Coordinates of C-alpha atoms and ligand atoms in Angstrom, one line a residue:
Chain Y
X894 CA -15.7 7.1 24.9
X895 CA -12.2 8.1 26.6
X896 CA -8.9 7.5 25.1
X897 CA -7.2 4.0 26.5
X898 CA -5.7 4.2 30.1
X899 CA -1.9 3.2 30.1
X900 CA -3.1 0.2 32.4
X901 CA -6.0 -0.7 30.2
X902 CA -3.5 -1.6 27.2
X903 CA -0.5 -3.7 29.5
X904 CA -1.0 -5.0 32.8
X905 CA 0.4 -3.2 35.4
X906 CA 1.2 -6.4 37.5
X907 CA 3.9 -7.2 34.8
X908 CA 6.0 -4.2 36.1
X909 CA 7.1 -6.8 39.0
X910 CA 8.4 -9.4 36.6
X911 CA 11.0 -7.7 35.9
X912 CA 14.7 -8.9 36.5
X913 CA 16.5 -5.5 35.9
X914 CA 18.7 -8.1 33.3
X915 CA 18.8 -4.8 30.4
X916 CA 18.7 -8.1 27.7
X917 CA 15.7 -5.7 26.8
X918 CA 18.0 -2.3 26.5
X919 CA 20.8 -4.7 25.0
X920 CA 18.8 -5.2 21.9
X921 CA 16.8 -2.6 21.2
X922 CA 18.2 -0.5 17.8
X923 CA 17.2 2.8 19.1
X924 CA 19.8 3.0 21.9
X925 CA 22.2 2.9 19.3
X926 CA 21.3 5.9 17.9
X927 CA 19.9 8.5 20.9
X928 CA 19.1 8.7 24.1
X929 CA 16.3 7.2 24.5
X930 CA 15.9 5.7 27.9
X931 CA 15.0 2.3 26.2
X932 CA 12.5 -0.4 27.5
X933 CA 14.2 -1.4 30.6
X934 CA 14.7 2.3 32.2
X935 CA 11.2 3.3 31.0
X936 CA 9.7 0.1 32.8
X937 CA 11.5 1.3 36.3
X938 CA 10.7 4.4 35.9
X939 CA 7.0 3.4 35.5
X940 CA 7.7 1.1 38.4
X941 CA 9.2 3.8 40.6
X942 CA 6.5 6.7 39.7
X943 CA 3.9 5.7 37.6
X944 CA 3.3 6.6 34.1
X945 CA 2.8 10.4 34.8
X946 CA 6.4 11.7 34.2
X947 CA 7.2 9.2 32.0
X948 CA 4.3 10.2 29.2
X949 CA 6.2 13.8 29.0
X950 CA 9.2 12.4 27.4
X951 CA 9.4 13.7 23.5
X952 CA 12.3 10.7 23.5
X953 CA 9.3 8.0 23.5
X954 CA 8.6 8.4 20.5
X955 CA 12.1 7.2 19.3
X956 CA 10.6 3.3 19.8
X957 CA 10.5 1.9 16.4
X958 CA 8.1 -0.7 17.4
X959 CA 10.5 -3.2 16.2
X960 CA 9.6 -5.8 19.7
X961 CA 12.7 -7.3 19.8
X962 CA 12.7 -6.2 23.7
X963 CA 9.5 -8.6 23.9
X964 CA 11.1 -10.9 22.1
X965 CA 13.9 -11.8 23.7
X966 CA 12.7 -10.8 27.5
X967 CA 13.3 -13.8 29.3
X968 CA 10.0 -12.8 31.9
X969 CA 8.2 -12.4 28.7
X970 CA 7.4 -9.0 29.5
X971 CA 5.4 -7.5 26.9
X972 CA 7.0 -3.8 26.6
X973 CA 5.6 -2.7 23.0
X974 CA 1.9 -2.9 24.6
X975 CA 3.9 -0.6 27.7
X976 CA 5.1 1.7 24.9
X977 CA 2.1 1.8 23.2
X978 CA 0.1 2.4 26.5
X979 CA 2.1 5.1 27.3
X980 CA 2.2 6.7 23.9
X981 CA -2.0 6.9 23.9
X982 CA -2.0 8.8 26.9
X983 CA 1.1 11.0 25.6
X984 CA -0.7 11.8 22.3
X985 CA -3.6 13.0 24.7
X986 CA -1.4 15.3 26.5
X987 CA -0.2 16.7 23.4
X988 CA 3.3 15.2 23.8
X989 CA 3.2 14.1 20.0
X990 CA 5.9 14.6 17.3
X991 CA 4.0 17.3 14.5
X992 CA 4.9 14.3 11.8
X993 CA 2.8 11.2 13.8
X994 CA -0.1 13.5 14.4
X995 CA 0.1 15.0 10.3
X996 CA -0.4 11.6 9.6
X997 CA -3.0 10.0 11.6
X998 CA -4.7 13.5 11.0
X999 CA -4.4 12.0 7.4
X1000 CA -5.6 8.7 7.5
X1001 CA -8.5 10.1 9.7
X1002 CA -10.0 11.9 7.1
X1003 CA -9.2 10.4 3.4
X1004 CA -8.5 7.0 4.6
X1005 CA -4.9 6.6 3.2
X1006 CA -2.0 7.4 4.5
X1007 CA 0.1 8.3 1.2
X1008 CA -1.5 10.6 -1.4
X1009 CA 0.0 11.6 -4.5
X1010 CA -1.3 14.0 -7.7
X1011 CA 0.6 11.9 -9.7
X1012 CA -0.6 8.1 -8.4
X1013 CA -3.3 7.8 -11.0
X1014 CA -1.0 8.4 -14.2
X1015 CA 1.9 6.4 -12.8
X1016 CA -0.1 3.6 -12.4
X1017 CA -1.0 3.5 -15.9
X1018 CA 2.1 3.4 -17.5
X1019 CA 2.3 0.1 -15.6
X1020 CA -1.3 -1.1 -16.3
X1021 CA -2.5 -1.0 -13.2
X1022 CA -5.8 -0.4 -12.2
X1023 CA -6.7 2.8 -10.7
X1024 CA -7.0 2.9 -6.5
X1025 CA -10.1 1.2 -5.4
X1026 CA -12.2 4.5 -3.8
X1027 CA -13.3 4.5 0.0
X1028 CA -16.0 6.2 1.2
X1029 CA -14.5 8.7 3.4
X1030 CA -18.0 9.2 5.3
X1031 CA -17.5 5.8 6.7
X1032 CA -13.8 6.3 8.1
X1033 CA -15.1 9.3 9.4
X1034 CA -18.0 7.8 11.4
X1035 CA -16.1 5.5 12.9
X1036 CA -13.7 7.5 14.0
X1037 CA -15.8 9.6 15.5
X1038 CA -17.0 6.9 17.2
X1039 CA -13.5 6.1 18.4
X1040 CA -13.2 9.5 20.3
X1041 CA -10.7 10.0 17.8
X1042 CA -11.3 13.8 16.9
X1043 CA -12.2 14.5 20.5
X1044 CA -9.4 12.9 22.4
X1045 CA -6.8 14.3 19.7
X1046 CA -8.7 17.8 19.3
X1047 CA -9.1 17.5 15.5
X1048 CA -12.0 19.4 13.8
X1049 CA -13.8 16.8 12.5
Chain B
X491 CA -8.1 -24.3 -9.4
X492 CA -6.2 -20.9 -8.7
X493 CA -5.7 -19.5 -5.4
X494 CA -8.0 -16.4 -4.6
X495 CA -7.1 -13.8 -2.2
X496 CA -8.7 -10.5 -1.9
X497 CA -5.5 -8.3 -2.6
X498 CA -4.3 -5.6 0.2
X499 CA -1.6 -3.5 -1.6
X500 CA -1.9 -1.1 1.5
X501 CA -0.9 2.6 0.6
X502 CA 2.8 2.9 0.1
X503 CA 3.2 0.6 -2.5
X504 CA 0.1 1.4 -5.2
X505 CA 1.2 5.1 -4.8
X506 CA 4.8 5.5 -4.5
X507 CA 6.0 1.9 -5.7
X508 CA 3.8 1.0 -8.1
X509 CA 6.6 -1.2 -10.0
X510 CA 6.5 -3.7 -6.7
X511 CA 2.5 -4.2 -7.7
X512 CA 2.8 -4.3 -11.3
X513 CA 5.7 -7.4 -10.8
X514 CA 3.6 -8.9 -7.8
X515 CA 0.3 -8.8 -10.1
X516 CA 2.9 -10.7 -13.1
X517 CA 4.1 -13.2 -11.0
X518 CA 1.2 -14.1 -9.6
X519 CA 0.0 -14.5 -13.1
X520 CA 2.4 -16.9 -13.6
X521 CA 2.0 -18.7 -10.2
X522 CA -1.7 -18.6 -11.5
X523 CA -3.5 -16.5 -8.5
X524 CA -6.4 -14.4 -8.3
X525 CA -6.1 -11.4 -6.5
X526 CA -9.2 -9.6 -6.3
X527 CA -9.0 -5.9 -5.5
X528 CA -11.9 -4.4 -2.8
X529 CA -12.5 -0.6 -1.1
X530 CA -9.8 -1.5 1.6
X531 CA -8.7 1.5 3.5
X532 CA -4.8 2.4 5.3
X533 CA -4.2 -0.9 7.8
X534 CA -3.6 1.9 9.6
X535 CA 0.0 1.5 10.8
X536 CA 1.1 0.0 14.5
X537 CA 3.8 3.0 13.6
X538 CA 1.8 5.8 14.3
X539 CA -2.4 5.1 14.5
X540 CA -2.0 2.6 17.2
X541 CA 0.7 4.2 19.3
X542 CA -1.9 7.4 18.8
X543 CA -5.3 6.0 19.4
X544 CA -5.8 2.1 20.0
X545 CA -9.5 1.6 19.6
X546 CA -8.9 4.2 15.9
X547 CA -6.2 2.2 15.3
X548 CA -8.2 -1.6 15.9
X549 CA -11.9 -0.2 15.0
X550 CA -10.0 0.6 11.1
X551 CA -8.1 -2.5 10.9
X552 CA -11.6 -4.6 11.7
X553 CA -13.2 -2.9 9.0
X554 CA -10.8 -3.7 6.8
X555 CA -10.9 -7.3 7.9
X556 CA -15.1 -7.2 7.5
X557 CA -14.4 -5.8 3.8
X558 CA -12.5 -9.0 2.9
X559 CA -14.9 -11.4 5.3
X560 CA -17.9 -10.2 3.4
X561 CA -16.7 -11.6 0.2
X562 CA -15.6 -14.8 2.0
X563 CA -12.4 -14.5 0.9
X564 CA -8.9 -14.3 3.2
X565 CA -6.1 -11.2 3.0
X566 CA -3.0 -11.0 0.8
X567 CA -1.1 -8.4 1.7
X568 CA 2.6 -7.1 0.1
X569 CA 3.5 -4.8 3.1
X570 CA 5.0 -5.9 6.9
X571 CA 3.4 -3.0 8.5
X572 CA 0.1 -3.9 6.6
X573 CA 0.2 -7.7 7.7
X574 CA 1.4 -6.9 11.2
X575 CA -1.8 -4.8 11.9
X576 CA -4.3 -7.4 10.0
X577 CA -3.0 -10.5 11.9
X578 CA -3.2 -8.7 15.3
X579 CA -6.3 -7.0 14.6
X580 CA -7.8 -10.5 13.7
X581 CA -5.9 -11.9 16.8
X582 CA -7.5 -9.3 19.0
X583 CA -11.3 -9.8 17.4
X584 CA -11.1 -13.5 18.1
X585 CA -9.0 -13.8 21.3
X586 CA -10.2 -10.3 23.3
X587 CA -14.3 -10.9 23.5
X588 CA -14.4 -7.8 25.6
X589 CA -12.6 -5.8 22.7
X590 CA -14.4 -7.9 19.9
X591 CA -17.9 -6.8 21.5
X592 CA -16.3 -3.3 22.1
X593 CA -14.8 -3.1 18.0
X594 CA -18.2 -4.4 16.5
X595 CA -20.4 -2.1 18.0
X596 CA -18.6 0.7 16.8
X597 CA -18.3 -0.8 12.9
X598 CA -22.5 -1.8 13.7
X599 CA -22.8 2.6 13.0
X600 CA -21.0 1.6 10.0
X601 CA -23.2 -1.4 9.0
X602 CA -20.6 -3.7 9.3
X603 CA -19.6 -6.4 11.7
X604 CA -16.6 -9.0 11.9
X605 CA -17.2 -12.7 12.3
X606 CA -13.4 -13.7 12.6
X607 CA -13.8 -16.3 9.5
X608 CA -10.9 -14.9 7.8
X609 CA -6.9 -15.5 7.5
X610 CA -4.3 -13.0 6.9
X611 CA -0.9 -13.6 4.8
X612 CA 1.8 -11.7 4.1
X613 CA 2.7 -12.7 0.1
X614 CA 6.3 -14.6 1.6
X615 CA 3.9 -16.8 3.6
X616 CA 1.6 -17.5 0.5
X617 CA 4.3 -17.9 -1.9
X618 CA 6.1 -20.1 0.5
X619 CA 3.5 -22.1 1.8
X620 CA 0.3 -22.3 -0.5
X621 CA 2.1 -22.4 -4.2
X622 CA 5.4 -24.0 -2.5
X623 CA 8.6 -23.6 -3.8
X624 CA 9.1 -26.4 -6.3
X625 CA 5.8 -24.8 -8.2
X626 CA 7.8 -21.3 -7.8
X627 CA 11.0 -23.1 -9.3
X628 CA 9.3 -24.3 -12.2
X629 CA 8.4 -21.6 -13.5
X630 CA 11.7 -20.2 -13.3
X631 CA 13.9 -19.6 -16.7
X632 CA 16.9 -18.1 -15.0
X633 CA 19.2 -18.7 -12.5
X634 CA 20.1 -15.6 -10.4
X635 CA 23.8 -16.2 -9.7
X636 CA 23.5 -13.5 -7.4
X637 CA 24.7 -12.8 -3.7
X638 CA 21.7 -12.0 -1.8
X639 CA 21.3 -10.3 1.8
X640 CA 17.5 -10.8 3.4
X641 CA 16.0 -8.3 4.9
X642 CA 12.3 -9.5 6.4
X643 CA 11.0 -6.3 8.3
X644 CA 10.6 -6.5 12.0
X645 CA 6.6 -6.3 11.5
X646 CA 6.5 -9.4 9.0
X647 CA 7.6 -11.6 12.9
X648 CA 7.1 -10.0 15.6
X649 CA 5.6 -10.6 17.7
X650 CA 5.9 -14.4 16.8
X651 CA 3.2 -15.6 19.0
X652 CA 0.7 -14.0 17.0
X653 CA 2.5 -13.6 13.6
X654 CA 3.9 -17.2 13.5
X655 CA 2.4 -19.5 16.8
X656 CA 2.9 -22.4 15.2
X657 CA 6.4 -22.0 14.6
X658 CA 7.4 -21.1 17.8
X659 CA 11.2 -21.7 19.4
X660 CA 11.0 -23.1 23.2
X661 CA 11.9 -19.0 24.2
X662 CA 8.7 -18.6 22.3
X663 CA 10.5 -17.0 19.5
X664 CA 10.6 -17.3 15.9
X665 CA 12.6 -15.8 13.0
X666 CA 11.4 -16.5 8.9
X667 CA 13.8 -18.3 6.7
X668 CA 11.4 -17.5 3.4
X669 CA 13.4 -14.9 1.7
X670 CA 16.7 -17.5 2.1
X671 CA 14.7 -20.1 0.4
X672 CA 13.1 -18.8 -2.0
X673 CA 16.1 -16.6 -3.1
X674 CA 17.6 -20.4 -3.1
X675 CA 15.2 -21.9 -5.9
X676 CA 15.6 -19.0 -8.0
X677 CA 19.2 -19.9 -8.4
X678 CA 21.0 -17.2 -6.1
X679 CA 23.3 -17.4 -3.1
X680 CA 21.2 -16.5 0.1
X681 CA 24.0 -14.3 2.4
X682 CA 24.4 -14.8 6.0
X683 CA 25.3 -11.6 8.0
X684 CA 25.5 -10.7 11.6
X685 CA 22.3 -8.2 12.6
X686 CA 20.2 -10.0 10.1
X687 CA 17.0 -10.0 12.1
X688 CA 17.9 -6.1 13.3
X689 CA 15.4 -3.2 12.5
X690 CA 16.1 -0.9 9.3
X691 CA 15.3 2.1 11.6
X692 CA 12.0 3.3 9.1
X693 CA 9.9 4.2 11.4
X694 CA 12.1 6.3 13.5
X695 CA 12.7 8.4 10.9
X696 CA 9.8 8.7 9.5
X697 CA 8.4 9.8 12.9
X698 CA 10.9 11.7 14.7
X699 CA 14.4 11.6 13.2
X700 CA 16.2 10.7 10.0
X701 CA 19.4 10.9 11.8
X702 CA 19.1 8.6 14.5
X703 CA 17.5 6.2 12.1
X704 CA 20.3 5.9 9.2
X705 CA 22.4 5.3 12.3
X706 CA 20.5 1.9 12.9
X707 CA 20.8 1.5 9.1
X708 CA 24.2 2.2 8.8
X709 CA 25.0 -0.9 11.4
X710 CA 23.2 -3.0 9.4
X711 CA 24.8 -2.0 5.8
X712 CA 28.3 -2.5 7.4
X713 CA 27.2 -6.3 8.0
X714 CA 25.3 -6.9 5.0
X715 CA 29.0 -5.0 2.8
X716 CA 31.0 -7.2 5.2
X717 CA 29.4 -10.6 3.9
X718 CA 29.8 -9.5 0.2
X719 CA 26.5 -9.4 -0.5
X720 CA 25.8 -8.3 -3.9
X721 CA 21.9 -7.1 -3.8
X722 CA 19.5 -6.5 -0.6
X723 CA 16.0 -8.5 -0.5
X724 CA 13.1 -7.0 1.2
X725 CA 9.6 -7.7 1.5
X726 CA 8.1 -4.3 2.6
X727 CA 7.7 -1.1 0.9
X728 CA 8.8 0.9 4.0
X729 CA 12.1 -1.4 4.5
X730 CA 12.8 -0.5 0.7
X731 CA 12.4 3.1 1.4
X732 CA 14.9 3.4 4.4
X733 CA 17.6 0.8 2.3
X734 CA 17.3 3.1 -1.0
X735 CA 17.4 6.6 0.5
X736 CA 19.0 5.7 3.3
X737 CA 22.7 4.9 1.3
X738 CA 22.2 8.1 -0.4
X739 CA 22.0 9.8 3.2
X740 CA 24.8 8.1 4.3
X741 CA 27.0 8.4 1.9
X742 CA 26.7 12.2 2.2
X743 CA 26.7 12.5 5.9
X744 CA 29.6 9.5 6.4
X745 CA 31.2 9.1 2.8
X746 CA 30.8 5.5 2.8
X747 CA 29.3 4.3 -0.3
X748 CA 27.4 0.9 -0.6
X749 CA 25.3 0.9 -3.7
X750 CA 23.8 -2.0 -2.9
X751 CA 20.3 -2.4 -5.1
X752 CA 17.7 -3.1 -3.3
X753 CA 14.7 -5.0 -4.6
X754 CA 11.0 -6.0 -3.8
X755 CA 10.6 -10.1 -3.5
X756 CA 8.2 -9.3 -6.2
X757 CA 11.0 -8.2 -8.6
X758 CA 13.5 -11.0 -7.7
X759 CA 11.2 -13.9 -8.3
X760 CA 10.0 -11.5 -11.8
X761 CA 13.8 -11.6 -12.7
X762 CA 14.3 -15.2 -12.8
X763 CA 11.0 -16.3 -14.2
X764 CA 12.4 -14.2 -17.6
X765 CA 9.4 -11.1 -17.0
X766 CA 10.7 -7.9 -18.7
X767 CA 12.4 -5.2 -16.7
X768 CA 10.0 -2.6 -17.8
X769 CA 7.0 -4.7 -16.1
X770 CA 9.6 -5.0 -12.7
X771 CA 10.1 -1.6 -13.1
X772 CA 13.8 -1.7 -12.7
X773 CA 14.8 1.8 -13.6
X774 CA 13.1 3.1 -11.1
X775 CA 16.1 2.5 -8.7
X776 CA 18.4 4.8 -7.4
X777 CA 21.6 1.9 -7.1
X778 CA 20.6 0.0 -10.2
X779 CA 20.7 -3.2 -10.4
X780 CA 21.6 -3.2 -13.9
X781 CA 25.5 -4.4 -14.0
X782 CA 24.1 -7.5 -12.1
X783 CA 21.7 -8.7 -15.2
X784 CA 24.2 -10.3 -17.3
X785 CA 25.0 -12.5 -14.6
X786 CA 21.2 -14.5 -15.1
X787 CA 21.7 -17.6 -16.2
X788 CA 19.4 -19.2 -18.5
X789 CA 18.1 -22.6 -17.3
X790 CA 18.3 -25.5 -20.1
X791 CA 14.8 -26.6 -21.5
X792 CA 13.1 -24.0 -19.7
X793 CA 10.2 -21.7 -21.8
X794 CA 9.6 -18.2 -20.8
X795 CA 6.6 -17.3 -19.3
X796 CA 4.0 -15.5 -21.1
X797 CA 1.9 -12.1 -19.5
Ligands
SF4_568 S1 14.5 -8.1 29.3 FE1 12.7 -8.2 30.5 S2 13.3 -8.8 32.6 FE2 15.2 -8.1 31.5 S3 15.3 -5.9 32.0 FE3 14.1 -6.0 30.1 S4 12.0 -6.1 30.8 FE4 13.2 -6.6 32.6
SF4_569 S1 10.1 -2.1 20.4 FE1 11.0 -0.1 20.9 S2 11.8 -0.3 22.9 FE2 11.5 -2.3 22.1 S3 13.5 -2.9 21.2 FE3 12.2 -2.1 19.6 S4 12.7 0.1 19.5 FE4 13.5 -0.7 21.5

């Protein structure tokens, strides 16, 4: 199995819905902070050239994945499944910040993503039962099943 | 009869907050639920698994759903990233056959396969809709006498139509009002501010850059100051994280200080039903909430709860 296509996860034809209003750009929290394009320019640009230039850009990982752009998008255009899209096939191409792929690379092979030395005593001094345990073997299988190791060349 | 659920802590909470579980496990002791622990694994995140690898990202969150089907029981869980992944996996697995058929084959190498029997709910929705707030208020011994900013997490409502499709606004939109009401039966002053329903910025951070993130943060502190809030609600472990540490940041890198406490639903509800502070965990808090305490006032005729 092959890691999503960009189109596979949002439908292309959306792209045309678009009214250029920015009401999308206008609310999203990142373009406060950076300079990330934000949803509005990211959706031309995959209008304009496809997704192939786009998936380079270290800045798309700025996206908090907060929707708001869906939300309030009066075409109803849904840009977090863009952003995720896009993001899948970024990740493949090895534009993915060190931090994101530390902790999939995590969660991929104990299961959690937070571990701690000190979890099990902690939660004793408030009476807490320990963790439940997972079987590791089964997250694992099926991620291999996924194409997860493959498609993010993790030894597995 | 009580309420069952089986009990989805996730992974932030048990092992970095495990105060928010120990008050969530009291009060629900008091609201008289059952929460039944099972071998549930990461949700994983829509933060970084499903912007990574979709199918990883659905194929884990279906397993976790088939741990909780299999003992015929639906998910409670205390995190908005946690929720936000269950209720769209479970949208996905009954909605998408394609993806369903895709999804099950995959868990079948794992002997396991999801039905789609199953609900998912974050604690506000349980606490606010199955035990209601009059049974919440009566088992309340203080009244907060608090001002108190919400914060819901962008993941606990978006998107609405499949977080909340009943609820939804004619622009098919829908923002929660639990935290308000429920702050408003324990006796405390729900805060409007402007940005209420903006991001905290968490994942940002925790991704790519603190920076950029307690910029997003900083907007929202400004608001939440500028309404005189006294104390920040939230209902997510991640949300908590980006609030506590996030004044800290702020203050050294701007040298504005907030010191607003921030606390887990859990702990707020824990505080006016009379449960100890050691049990809530309250020391555990970088901006203590301590010089708000002797503002709880005891309700007339009302007995304390007992663990
Ligand atoms: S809000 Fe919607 S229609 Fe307006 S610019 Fe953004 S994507 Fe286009
Ligand atoms: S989901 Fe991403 S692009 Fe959309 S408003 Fe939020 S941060 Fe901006």
């Amino acid at each position: 199995m092959t890691v999503q296509k960009v189109w596979s996860l949002f439908d292309r034809s959306q792209l045309y819905e678009c009214y250029e209003c920015s009401k999308c750009s206008g609310s999203c929290p990142v373009t406060l902070a950076g300079d990330f394009l934000g949803p509005r320019k990211i959706l031309l640009k995959c209008l304009q050239h496809g997704s192939g230039r786009v998936i380079r850009d270290p800045l798309l990982w700025y996206c908090t994945t907060c929707q708001v752009c869906q939300d309030r998008c009066p075409q109803e255009i849904n840009i977090p499944e863009l952003l995720t899209g896009l993001r899948n096939k970024a990740a493949k191409i090895g534009n993915i910040p060190e931090r994101v792929k530390f902790t999939v690379e995590k969660i991929a092979k104990t299961g959690r993503s937070v571990l701690g030395f000190k979890v099990e005593r902690e939660r004793k001094r408030y009476n807490l039962p320990p963790v439940v345990e997972i079987s590791k073997e089964e997250i694992s299988k099926i991620l291999a099943e996924t194409g997860f190791f493959k498609d993010l060349k993790i030894d597995h | 009869m009580a309420l069952r659920y089986a009990f989805f802590p996730g992974c932030v909470i048990p092992a970095k907050y495990p105060h928010f579980e120990s008050a969530t496990r009291a009060i629900a002791k008091v609201l008289d639920m059952e929460l039944v622990d099972l071998p549930f694994s990461c949700c994983p995140p829509t933060s970084n698994m499903k912007l990574v690898h979709y199918d990883s990202w659905l194929a884990l969150a279906a397993r976790n759903l088939c741990v909780a089907e299999e003992q015929e029981l639906d998910i409670l869980t205390t995190c908005t990233g946690c929720v936000s992944t269950l209720k769209e996996a479970n949208y996905i697995m009954r909605q998408k056959p394609n993806r369903r058929r895709k999804i099950n084959r995959i868990l079948e190498k794992a002997g396991r396969h999801y039905e789609g029997t199953i609900e998912v709910f974050h604690l506000l929705d349980v606490l606010y809709d199955h035990i209601g707030l009059e049974a919440i208020e009566e088992k309340c011994i203080y009244d907060l006498n608090m001002k108190v900013a919400s914060h819901y997490g962008c993941h606990l409502f978006r998107p609405s139509y499949i977080m909340y499709p009943e609820f939804l606004s004619p622009s098919h939109s829908y923002v929660p009002t639990s935290i308000d009401e429920i702050t408003e039966v324990l006796g405390g002053e729900p805060v409007k501010y402007m940005r209420r329903f903006l991001c905290c910025g968490y994942p940002l951070g925790a991704n790519v850059d603190e920076d950029a993130s307690y910029e997003i943060l900083r907007e929202k502190l400004y608001y939440i100051k500028a309404a005189h809030a006294e104390l920040i609600a939230v209902a997510c472990a991640s949300c908590f994280e980006q609030f506590e540490l996030g004044q800290v940041m702020i203050k050294k890198k701007y040298k504005e200080t907030y010191k607003l406490p921030t606390l887990y639903i859990s702990q707020l509800i824990g505080l006016a039903m009379g449960i100890d502070n050691e049990t809530l965990g309250l020391k555990e808090h970088i901006h203590k909430i301590k010089k708000l305490l002797p503002r709880l006032q005891e309700r007339t005729g009302r007995m304390r709860a007992t663990l």
